């Protein structure tokens, strides 16, 4: 085939964007924070994620050779989002073709820079490229699924001694367009990169996306959280790990409590730590006095919890107080966000 008629590769059509220096604020794409796109386990996962909620469909598939991209691999996408937003705000032209050194990526996401860490970064890039996603998110009006991989392609550059000198990667258009939209990106706490557990990393992103700085925070039913995480852990194990996270309080910027409805349904409640009292986190008596309301906080003293003015409606996701203005209103500020499995769940009823 002559050069004149040879099809151009995607790389040849894109302008190269070189990573900006400095300590940039970490930014995350809200769609990735709110829905199950990644494996929460460090073990090799090939079982697909098949998530459906109302009009939202997400199907994530992995190849046996590399396994599914993990929530730790998603740190690379947080780096990419942070670079794109910083450049856009500075009036610098951005591109889906991004260039950086492994050192720049690793230090941004809080990793060491040993040879082992370089190899882990390359393994993460392989998983991000080989993991395929099909989703109706932001495609609902068109009634079709958008299919992509987290990285379209990546290239490693080496110096004369064979050491890694640079990495070029191409992020998908679906991700790039979301990052360029102000309403679809949130700044996250840099301490997030220090979280070691997959579940607590996933939970922080969900809490940050939904609670924001709302005075009364947000609540999720345990079973709804289990479905939303796409975790392969049985529900009992998942619930045990959630309770342990509440006990340890590892999420930066937020305080978690557990509330029990009459009938036993467990709700995870979370609120900005800046709005919490100093007495929070104290142990409570195991006996609940007669006349206690429908919701009993676990892991806090009475001064940490204020009963909502009205009972929680028959919904799995409930917001109280002012709208979460630094989150996506179409997802975060509705009373109903999908339906949790109803088997074995006692629902509270509104007036």
mmCIF file of C-alpha atoms in Angstrom:
data_model
loop_
_atom_site.group_PDB
_atom_site.id
_atom_site.type_symbol
_atom_site.label_atom_id
_atom_site.label_comp_id
_atom_site.label_asym_id
_atom_site.label_seq_id
_atom_site.Cartn_x
_atom_site.Cartn_y
_atom_site.Cartn_z
ATOM 1 C CA UNK A 1 0.000 0.000 0.000
ATOM 2 C CA UNK A 2 1.395 3.405 -0.933
ATOM 3 C CA UNK A 3 2.061 5.996 1.745
ATOM 4 C CA UNK A 4 -0.557 8.200 0.083
ATOM 5 C CA UNK A 5 -3.363 5.715 0.789
ATOM 6 C CA UNK A 6 -2.069 4.278 4.050
ATOM 7 C CA UNK A 7 -4.582 4.930 6.877
ATOM 8 C CA UNK A 8 -3.304 7.215 9.609
ATOM 9 C CA UNK A 9 -2.994 5.788 13.109
ATOM 10 C CA UNK A 10 -4.749 7.514 15.979
ATOM 11 C CA UNK A 11 -1.384 8.622 17.330
ATOM 12 C CA UNK A 12 -0.566 10.438 14.081
ATOM 13 C CA UNK A 13 -3.824 12.384 14.240
ATOM 14 C CA UNK A 14 -3.366 13.655 17.798
ATOM 15 C CA UNK A 15 -1.200 16.489 19.057
ATOM 16 C CA UNK A 16 1.154 15.415 21.846
ATOM 17 C CA UNK A 17 0.475 16.867 25.294
ATOM 18 C CA UNK A 18 3.442 16.774 27.658
ATOM 19 C CA UNK A 19 2.744 16.431 31.388
ATOM 20 C CA UNK A 20 2.885 19.635 33.399
ATOM 21 C CA UNK A 21 5.452 19.892 36.218
ATOM 22 C CA UNK A 22 4.593 20.695 39.811
ATOM 23 C CA UNK A 23 2.360 19.422 42.578
ATOM 24 C CA UNK A 24 -1.047 19.391 40.903
ATOM 25 C CA UNK A 25 -4.327 18.926 42.762
ATOM 26 C CA UNK A 26 -5.694 15.395 42.221
ATOM 27 C CA UNK A 27 -8.921 15.325 40.208
ATOM 28 C CA UNK A 28 -11.238 12.405 39.608
ATOM 29 C CA UNK A 29 -13.990 11.835 37.048
ATOM 30 C CA UNK A 30 -17.362 11.599 38.791
ATOM 31 C CA UNK A 31 -18.643 8.765 36.612
ATOM 32 C CA UNK A 32 -15.685 6.648 37.745
ATOM 33 C CA UNK A 33 -16.400 7.580 41.357
ATOM 34 C CA UNK A 34 -20.095 6.707 41.287
ATOM 35 C CA UNK A 35 -20.203 3.436 39.342
ATOM 36 C CA UNK A 36 -18.404 0.075 39.324
ATOM 37 C CA UNK A 37 -15.713 0.159 36.663
ATOM 38 C CA UNK A 38 -12.773 -1.523 38.417
ATOM 39 C CA UNK A 39 -11.863 -4.626 40.354
ATOM 40 C CA UNK A 40 -11.542 -3.934 44.081
ATOM 41 C CA UNK A 41 -9.242 -6.905 44.647
ATOM 42 C CA UNK A 42 -5.498 -7.190 44.177
ATOM 43 C CA UNK A 43 -5.983 -10.732 42.942
ATOM 44 C CA UNK A 44 -6.398 -11.536 39.249
ATOM 45 C CA UNK A 45 -10.055 -10.931 38.279
ATOM 46 C CA UNK A 46 -11.541 -12.093 34.996
ATOM 47 C CA UNK A 47 -15.207 -12.286 36.071
ATOM 48 C CA UNK A 48 -16.998 -9.487 34.187
ATOM 49 C CA UNK A 49 -18.785 -6.607 35.890
ATOM 50 C CA UNK A 50 -22.391 -6.481 34.707
ATOM 51 C CA UNK A 51 -24.165 -3.565 36.395
ATOM 52 C CA UNK A 52 -27.639 -2.267 35.579
ATOM 53 C CA UNK A 53 -29.478 0.504 37.410
ATOM 54 C CA UNK A 54 -32.475 2.266 35.906
ATOM 55 C CA UNK A 55 -31.219 3.457 32.485
ATOM 56 C CA UNK A 56 -27.559 2.872 33.321
ATOM 57 C CA UNK A 57 -25.748 -0.159 31.908
ATOM 58 C CA UNK A 58 -22.100 -0.982 32.562
ATOM 59 C CA UNK A 59 -20.294 -4.060 31.294
ATOM 60 C CA UNK A 60 -16.578 -4.436 32.075
ATOM 61 C CA UNK A 61 -14.612 -7.372 30.672
ATOM 62 C CA UNK A 62 -11.043 -8.553 31.122
ATOM 63 C CA UNK A 63 -8.696 -10.872 29.256
ATOM 64 C CA UNK A 64 -7.157 -13.823 31.127
ATOM 65 C CA UNK A 65 -3.600 -12.710 30.336
ATOM 66 C CA UNK A 66 -3.777 -9.444 32.286
ATOM 67 C CA UNK A 67 -6.994 -9.524 34.303
ATOM 68 C CA UNK A 68 -9.325 -6.613 34.961
ATOM 69 C CA UNK A 69 -8.014 -3.125 35.677
ATOM 70 C CA UNK A 70 -8.046 -2.523 39.438
ATOM 71 C CA UNK A 71 -8.946 0.499 41.510
ATOM 72 C CA UNK A 72 -5.181 0.981 42.068
ATOM 73 C CA UNK A 73 -4.641 1.031 38.283
ATOM 74 C CA UNK A 74 -7.264 3.806 38.142
ATOM 75 C CA UNK A 75 -4.697 6.081 39.837
ATOM 76 C CA UNK A 76 -3.182 6.522 36.370
ATOM 77 C CA UNK A 77 -6.526 7.924 35.180
ATOM 78 C CA UNK A 78 -6.626 10.289 38.176
ATOM 79 C CA UNK A 79 -3.166 11.500 37.120
ATOM 80 C CA UNK A 80 -4.418 11.980 33.550
ATOM 81 C CA UNK A 81 -7.556 13.843 34.673
ATOM 82 C CA UNK A 82 -5.494 16.109 36.925
ATOM 83 C CA UNK A 83 -3.133 16.969 34.079
ATOM 84 C CA UNK A 84 -5.953 17.711 31.628
ATOM 85 C CA UNK A 85 -7.900 19.922 34.048
ATOM 86 C CA UNK A 86 -4.793 21.828 35.174
ATOM 87 C CA UNK A 87 -3.752 22.507 31.579
ATOM 88 C CA UNK A 88 -7.261 23.510 30.522
ATOM 89 C CA UNK A 89 -7.569 25.964 33.424
ATOM 90 C CA UNK A 90 -4.184 27.453 32.499
ATOM 91 C CA UNK A 91 -5.258 27.923 28.891
ATOM 92 C CA UNK A 92 -2.886 25.233 27.610
ATOM 93 C CA UNK A 93 -4.031 23.061 24.734
ATOM 94 C CA UNK A 94 -4.732 19.499 25.868
ATOM 95 C CA UNK A 95 -4.848 16.210 23.996
ATOM 96 C CA UNK A 96 -5.802 12.577 24.478
ATOM 97 C CA UNK A 97 -2.187 11.701 23.594
ATOM 98 C CA UNK A 98 -0.215 12.326 26.773
ATOM 99 C CA UNK A 99 3.504 12.021 27.483
ATOM 100 C CA UNK A 100 5.229 11.742 30.855
ATOM 101 C CA UNK A 101 8.064 9.965 32.585
ATOM 102 C CA UNK A 102 7.259 6.964 34.803
ATOM 103 C CA UNK A 103 8.791 8.961 37.659
ATOM 104 C CA UNK A 104 6.260 11.782 37.195
ATOM 105 C CA UNK A 105 3.288 9.411 37.257
ATOM 106 C CA UNK A 106 4.541 7.333 40.177
ATOM 107 C CA UNK A 107 5.379 10.290 42.405
ATOM 108 C CA UNK A 108 2.017 11.947 41.698
ATOM 109 C CA UNK A 109 0.074 8.852 42.784
ATOM 110 C CA UNK A 110 2.172 8.386 45.897
ATOM 111 C CA UNK A 111 4.216 5.363 44.816
ATOM 112 C CA UNK A 112 7.896 4.626 45.200
ATOM 113 C CA UNK A 113 10.176 4.733 42.162
ATOM 114 C CA UNK A 114 12.029 1.443 42.466
ATOM 115 C CA UNK A 115 12.453 -0.924 39.540
ATOM 116 C CA UNK A 116 9.642 -3.022 41.000
ATOM 117 C CA UNK A 117 7.316 -0.003 40.987
ATOM 118 C CA UNK A 118 8.172 0.725 37.349
ATOM 119 C CA UNK A 119 7.225 -2.848 36.452
ATOM 120 C CA UNK A 120 3.977 -2.521 38.405
ATOM 121 C CA UNK A 121 3.162 0.670 36.512
ATOM 122 C CA UNK A 122 3.645 -1.092 33.206
ATOM 123 C CA UNK A 123 1.450 -3.976 34.366
ATOM 124 C CA UNK A 124 -1.228 -1.428 35.321
ATOM 125 C CA UNK A 125 -1.039 0.157 31.859
ATOM 126 C CA UNK A 126 -1.454 -3.292 30.287
ATOM 127 C CA UNK A 127 -4.571 -3.958 32.387
ATOM 128 C CA UNK A 128 -6.015 -0.540 31.577
ATOM 129 C CA UNK A 129 -5.492 -1.139 27.868
ATOM 130 C CA UNK A 130 -6.818 -4.701 27.789
ATOM 131 C CA UNK A 131 -9.892 -4.055 29.976
ATOM 132 C CA UNK A 132 -12.922 -3.220 27.825
ATOM 133 C CA UNK A 133 -15.941 -1.185 28.905
ATOM 134 C CA UNK A 134 -19.408 -0.862 27.395
ATOM 135 C CA UNK A 135 -21.669 1.702 29.051
ATOM 136 C CA UNK A 136 -24.794 3.749 28.430
ATOM 137 C CA UNK A 137 -23.556 6.532 30.726
ATOM 138 C CA UNK A 138 -23.879 9.842 28.899
ATOM 139 C CA UNK A 139 -25.314 7.880 25.972
ATOM 140 C CA UNK A 140 -28.882 7.456 27.269
ATOM 141 C CA UNK A 141 -30.502 9.825 24.761
ATOM 142 C CA UNK A 142 -28.798 7.973 21.918
ATOM 143 C CA UNK A 143 -29.950 4.547 23.211
ATOM 144 C CA UNK A 144 -26.615 2.910 22.554
ATOM 145 C CA UNK A 145 -23.553 1.698 24.415
ATOM 146 C CA UNK A 146 -20.189 3.405 24.163
ATOM 147 C CA UNK A 147 -17.358 0.841 23.981
ATOM 148 C CA UNK A 148 -13.752 1.633 24.842
ATOM 149 C CA UNK A 149 -10.666 0.640 26.809
ATOM 150 C CA UNK A 150 -9.260 2.845 29.555
ATOM 151 C CA UNK A 151 -6.123 3.350 27.475
ATOM 152 C CA UNK A 152 -6.307 3.028 23.702
ATOM 153 C CA UNK A 153 -2.578 2.374 23.406
ATOM 154 C CA UNK A 154 0.638 3.120 25.236
ATOM 155 C CA UNK A 155 4.317 3.201 24.315
ATOM 156 C CA UNK A 156 7.394 2.985 26.488
ATOM 157 C CA UNK A 157 10.545 4.898 25.561
ATOM 158 C CA UNK A 158 13.957 3.769 26.827
ATOM 159 C CA UNK A 159 17.294 5.539 27.093
ATOM 160 C CA UNK A 160 20.592 4.241 25.727
ATOM 161 C CA UNK A 161 20.990 1.942 28.743
ATOM 162 C CA UNK A 162 17.567 0.375 28.354
ATOM 163 C CA UNK A 163 16.040 2.254 31.297
ATOM 164 C CA UNK A 164 12.487 3.627 31.024
ATOM 165 C CA UNK A 165 12.717 7.268 29.953
ATOM 166 C CA UNK A 166 9.131 8.076 29.063
ATOM 167 C CA UNK A 167 5.624 6.816 28.435
ATOM 168 C CA UNK A 168 3.115 7.944 25.835
ATOM 169 C CA UNK A 169 -0.510 6.950 26.272
ATOM 170 C CA UNK A 170 -3.838 7.723 24.627
ATOM 171 C CA UNK A 171 -6.916 8.047 26.823
ATOM 172 C CA UNK A 172 -10.335 7.251 25.288
ATOM 173 C CA UNK A 173 -12.627 9.993 24.027
ATOM 174 C CA UNK A 174 -15.369 8.996 26.532
ATOM 175 C CA UNK A 175 -13.021 9.697 29.451
ATOM 176 C CA UNK A 176 -11.447 12.788 27.884
ATOM 177 C CA UNK A 177 -14.786 14.491 27.256
ATOM 178 C CA UNK A 178 -15.916 13.802 30.836
ATOM 179 C CA UNK A 179 -12.738 15.347 32.261
ATOM 180 C CA UNK A 180 -13.094 18.482 30.151
ATOM 181 C CA UNK A 181 -16.605 19.014 31.555
ATOM 182 C CA UNK A 182 -16.439 21.057 34.787
ATOM 183 C CA UNK A 183 -19.542 19.345 36.173
ATOM 184 C CA UNK A 184 -18.038 15.875 35.838
ATOM 185 C CA UNK A 185 -14.766 16.290 37.783
ATOM 186 C CA UNK A 186 -14.120 16.620 41.518
ATOM 187 C CA UNK A 187 -10.949 17.381 43.451
ATOM 188 C CA UNK A 188 -10.033 14.564 45.835
ATOM 189 C CA UNK A 189 -7.875 14.457 48.963
ATOM 190 C CA UNK A 190 -4.277 13.475 48.206
ATOM 191 C CA UNK A 191 -4.421 11.152 51.217
ATOM 192 C CA UNK A 192 -6.619 8.929 49.043
ATOM 193 C CA UNK A 193 -3.476 7.441 47.496
ATOM 194 C CA UNK A 194 -2.435 6.154 50.921
ATOM 195 C CA UNK A 195 -5.579 4.036 51.330
ATOM 196 C CA UNK A 196 -4.470 0.426 51.004
ATOM 197 C CA UNK A 197 -7.782 -1.439 50.820
ATOM 198 C CA UNK A 198 -9.738 -1.718 47.592
ATOM 199 C CA UNK A 199 -13.092 -1.358 49.350
ATOM 200 C CA UNK A 200 -12.083 1.740 51.301
ATOM 201 C CA UNK A 201 -10.651 3.334 48.140
ATOM 202 C CA UNK A 202 -13.911 2.657 46.304
ATOM 203 C CA UNK A 203 -15.934 3.901 49.271
ATOM 204 C CA UNK A 204 -13.965 7.151 49.543
ATOM 205 C CA UNK A 205 -14.644 7.958 45.901
ATOM 206 C CA UNK A 206 -18.353 7.186 46.330
ATOM 207 C CA UNK A 207 -18.577 9.232 49.537
ATOM 208 C CA UNK A 208 -16.703 12.167 47.969
ATOM 209 C CA UNK A 209 -18.991 12.090 44.958
ATOM 210 C CA UNK A 210 -22.282 11.903 46.867
ATOM 211 C CA UNK A 211 -21.707 13.665 50.188
ATOM 212 C CA UNK A 212 -19.545 16.562 49.050
ATOM 213 C CA UNK A 213 -19.949 19.250 51.704
ATOM 214 C CA UNK A 214 -23.650 18.745 52.375
ATOM 215 C CA UNK A 215 -24.434 19.594 56.013
ATOM 216 C CA UNK A 216 -26.414 16.373 56.560
ATOM 217 C CA UNK A 217 -24.313 14.142 54.331
ATOM 218 C CA UNK A 218 -25.776 11.123 52.577
ATOM 219 C CA UNK A 219 -27.015 7.597 53.306
ATOM 220 C CA UNK A 220 -26.779 4.305 51.435
ATOM 221 C CA UNK A 221 -28.401 0.975 52.154
ATOM 222 C CA UNK A 222 -25.794 -1.777 52.688
ATOM 223 C CA UNK A 223 -27.258 -4.029 49.998
ATOM 224 C CA UNK A 224 -27.359 -1.191 47.513
ATOM 225 C CA UNK A 225 -23.691 -0.504 48.250
ATOM 226 C CA UNK A 226 -22.881 -4.172 47.673
ATOM 227 C CA UNK A 227 -24.535 -4.084 44.257
ATOM 228 C CA UNK A 228 -22.953 -0.730 43.392
ATOM 229 C CA UNK A 229 -19.448 -1.963 44.216
ATOM 230 C CA UNK A 230 -19.630 -5.046 41.938
ATOM 231 C CA UNK A 231 -17.530 -6.788 44.586
ATOM 232 C CA UNK A 232 -17.177 -10.556 44.297
ATOM 233 C CA UNK A 233 -17.280 -10.884 48.098
ATOM 234 C CA UNK A 234 -20.470 -12.421 49.550
ATOM 235 C CA UNK A 235 -22.787 -9.843 51.093
ATOM 236 C CA UNK A 236 -22.038 -10.949 54.674
ATOM 237 C CA UNK A 237 -18.308 -10.475 54.127
ATOM 238 C CA UNK A 238 -18.879 -7.152 52.379
ATOM 239 C CA UNK A 239 -21.038 -5.904 55.280
ATOM 240 C CA UNK A 240 -18.413 -7.032 57.798
ATOM 241 C CA UNK A 241 -15.731 -5.054 55.951
ATOM 242 C CA UNK A 242 -17.980 -1.962 55.818
ATOM 243 C CA UNK A 243 -18.485 -2.111 59.567
ATOM 244 C CA UNK A 244 -14.736 -2.405 60.052
ATOM 245 C CA UNK A 245 -14.168 0.687 57.903
ATOM 246 C CA UNK A 246 -16.671 2.584 60.076
ATOM 247 C CA UNK A 247 -14.777 1.415 63.157
ATOM 248 C CA UNK A 248 -11.398 2.548 61.755
ATOM 249 C CA UNK A 249 -12.576 5.813 60.124
ATOM 250 C CA UNK A 250 -9.841 5.842 57.425
ATOM 251 C CA UNK A 251 -11.571 8.049 54.820
ATOM 252 C CA UNK A 252 -9.967 11.512 54.645
ATOM 253 C CA UNK A 253 -12.391 14.370 55.149
ATOM 254 C CA UNK A 254 -15.463 12.299 56.050
ATOM 255 C CA UNK A 255 -16.979 10.651 59.109
ATOM 256 C CA UNK A 256 -18.947 7.434 58.740
ATOM 257 C CA UNK A 257 -21.677 6.030 60.954
ATOM 258 C CA UNK A 258 -24.053 3.088 60.731
ATOM 259 C CA UNK A 259 -27.769 3.593 61.236
ATOM 260 C CA UNK A 260 -30.256 0.805 61.898
ATOM 261 C CA UNK A 261 -33.867 1.005 60.838
ATOM 262 C CA UNK A 262 -36.611 -0.702 62.784
ATOM 263 C CA UNK A 263 -36.575 -4.157 61.221
ATOM 264 C CA UNK A 264 -32.788 -4.330 61.037
ATOM 265 C CA UNK A 265 -31.892 -2.698 57.730
ATOM 266 C CA UNK A 266 -28.412 -1.159 57.933
ATOM 267 C CA UNK A 267 -27.601 2.192 56.381
ATOM 268 C CA UNK A 268 -24.146 3.671 55.927
ATOM 269 C CA UNK A 269 -24.281 7.392 56.686
ATOM 270 C CA UNK A 270 -21.468 9.804 55.956
ATOM 271 C CA UNK A 271 -20.905 13.508 56.435
ATOM 272 C CA UNK A 272 -18.034 15.940 55.967
ATOM 273 C CA UNK A 273 -15.646 15.710 58.922
ATOM 274 C CA UNK A 274 -15.542 19.500 59.054
ATOM 275 C CA UNK A 275 -19.177 19.379 60.120
ATOM 276 C CA UNK A 276 -18.706 16.673 62.765
ATOM 277 C CA UNK A 277 -18.407 17.309 66.482
ATOM 278 C CA UNK A 278 -15.291 16.564 68.500
ATOM 279 C CA UNK A 279 -17.117 13.855 70.393
ATOM 280 C CA UNK A 280 -17.621 11.689 67.326
ATOM 281 C CA UNK A 281 -16.069 8.267 67.217
ATOM 282 C CA UNK A 282 -16.776 7.417 70.844
ATOM 283 C CA UNK A 283 -18.220 4.048 71.709
ATOM 284 C CA UNK A 284 -21.910 3.837 72.593
ATOM 285 C CA UNK A 285 -23.893 1.681 74.923
ATOM 286 C CA UNK A 286 -25.058 -1.585 73.418
ATOM 287 C CA UNK A 287 -28.541 -1.113 74.904
ATOM 288 C CA UNK A 288 -30.912 1.273 73.112
ATOM 289 C CA UNK A 289 -33.324 3.134 75.429
ATOM 290 C CA UNK A 290 -37.062 2.763 74.957
ATOM 291 C CA UNK A 291 -38.508 5.408 72.685
ATOM 292 C CA UNK A 292 -35.412 5.644 70.466
ATOM 293 C CA UNK A 293 -36.219 6.825 66.937
ATOM 294 C CA UNK A 294 -36.057 4.687 63.821
ATOM 295 C CA UNK A 295 -32.363 5.337 63.194
ATOM 296 C CA UNK A 296 -29.690 4.448 65.752
ATOM 297 C CA UNK A 297 -26.115 5.602 64.937
ATOM 298 C CA UNK A 298 -23.334 3.122 65.561
ATOM 299 C CA UNK A 299 -19.866 4.211 66.657
ATOM 300 C CA UNK A 300 -20.826 7.725 67.766
ATOM 301 C CA UNK A 301 -22.169 9.407 70.852
ATOM 302 C CA UNK A 302 -25.554 11.052 70.820
ATOM 303 C CA UNK A 303 -24.095 14.479 70.135
ATOM 304 C CA UNK A 304 -22.814 13.281 66.760
ATOM 305 C CA UNK A 305 -26.176 12.508 65.239
ATOM 306 C CA UNK A 306 -29.235 14.565 64.487
ATOM 307 C CA UNK A 307 -32.419 12.795 63.544
ATOM 308 C CA UNK A 308 -33.808 13.972 60.189
ATOM 309 C CA UNK A 309 -37.007 15.985 60.347
ATOM 310 C CA UNK A 310 -38.933 13.363 58.390
ATOM 311 C CA UNK A 311 -38.552 9.567 58.183
ATOM 312 C CA UNK A 312 -36.394 8.151 55.425
ATOM 313 C CA UNK A 313 -38.609 7.382 52.409
ATOM 314 C CA UNK A 314 -38.695 3.935 50.874
ATOM 315 C CA UNK A 315 -35.489 4.521 48.954
ATOM 316 C CA UNK A 316 -31.979 3.119 48.967
ATOM 317 C CA UNK A 317 -30.185 6.447 48.586
ATOM 318 C CA UNK A 318 -31.343 9.481 50.523
ATOM 319 C CA UNK A 319 -29.943 12.990 50.789
ATOM 320 C CA UNK A 320 -30.761 15.488 53.525
ATOM 321 C CA UNK A 321 -30.050 19.160 53.701
ATOM 322 C CA UNK A 322 -28.844 21.446 50.927
ATOM 323 C CA UNK A 323 -27.999 20.111 47.463
ATOM 324 C CA UNK A 324 -24.485 18.872 46.874
ATOM 325 C CA UNK A 325 -23.400 21.712 44.626
ATOM 326 C CA UNK A 326 -19.931 20.350 43.896
ATOM 327 C CA UNK A 327 -21.292 17.075 42.583
ATOM 328 C CA UNK A 328 -23.437 15.998 39.672
ATOM 329 C CA UNK A 329 -27.060 17.001 40.493
ATOM 330 C CA UNK A 330 -28.561 14.422 38.152
ATOM 331 C CA UNK A 331 -26.909 11.620 40.139
ATOM 332 C CA UNK A 332 -26.318 12.960 43.621
ATOM 333 C CA UNK A 333 -29.352 14.991 44.523
ATOM 334 C CA UNK A 334 -32.256 12.700 43.700
ATOM 335 C CA UNK A 335 -33.926 10.725 46.451
ATOM 336 C CA UNK A 336 -33.963 7.582 44.342
ATOM 337 C CA UNK A 337 -30.861 6.289 42.642
ATOM 338 C CA UNK A 338 -31.692 2.803 41.445
ATOM 339 C CA UNK A 339 -33.168 -0.003 43.487
ATOM 340 C CA UNK A 340 -31.349 -2.339 45.832
ATOM 341 C CA UNK A 341 -32.363 -5.998 45.958
ATOM 342 C CA UNK A 342 -35.550 -6.279 48.004
ATOM 343 C CA UNK A 343 -35.105 -9.819 49.324
ATOM 344 C CA UNK A 344 -34.586 -9.776 53.082
ATOM 345 C CA UNK A 345 -34.665 -5.973 53.316
ATOM 346 C CA UNK A 346 -37.059 -4.127 55.619
ATOM 347 C CA UNK A 347 -37.933 -0.756 54.140
ATOM 348 C CA UNK A 348 -38.884 2.308 56.100
ATOM 349 C CA UNK A 349 -41.968 4.104 54.872
ATOM 350 C CA UNK A 350 -42.578 7.764 54.502
ATOM 351 C CA UNK A 351 -45.519 9.552 56.075
#
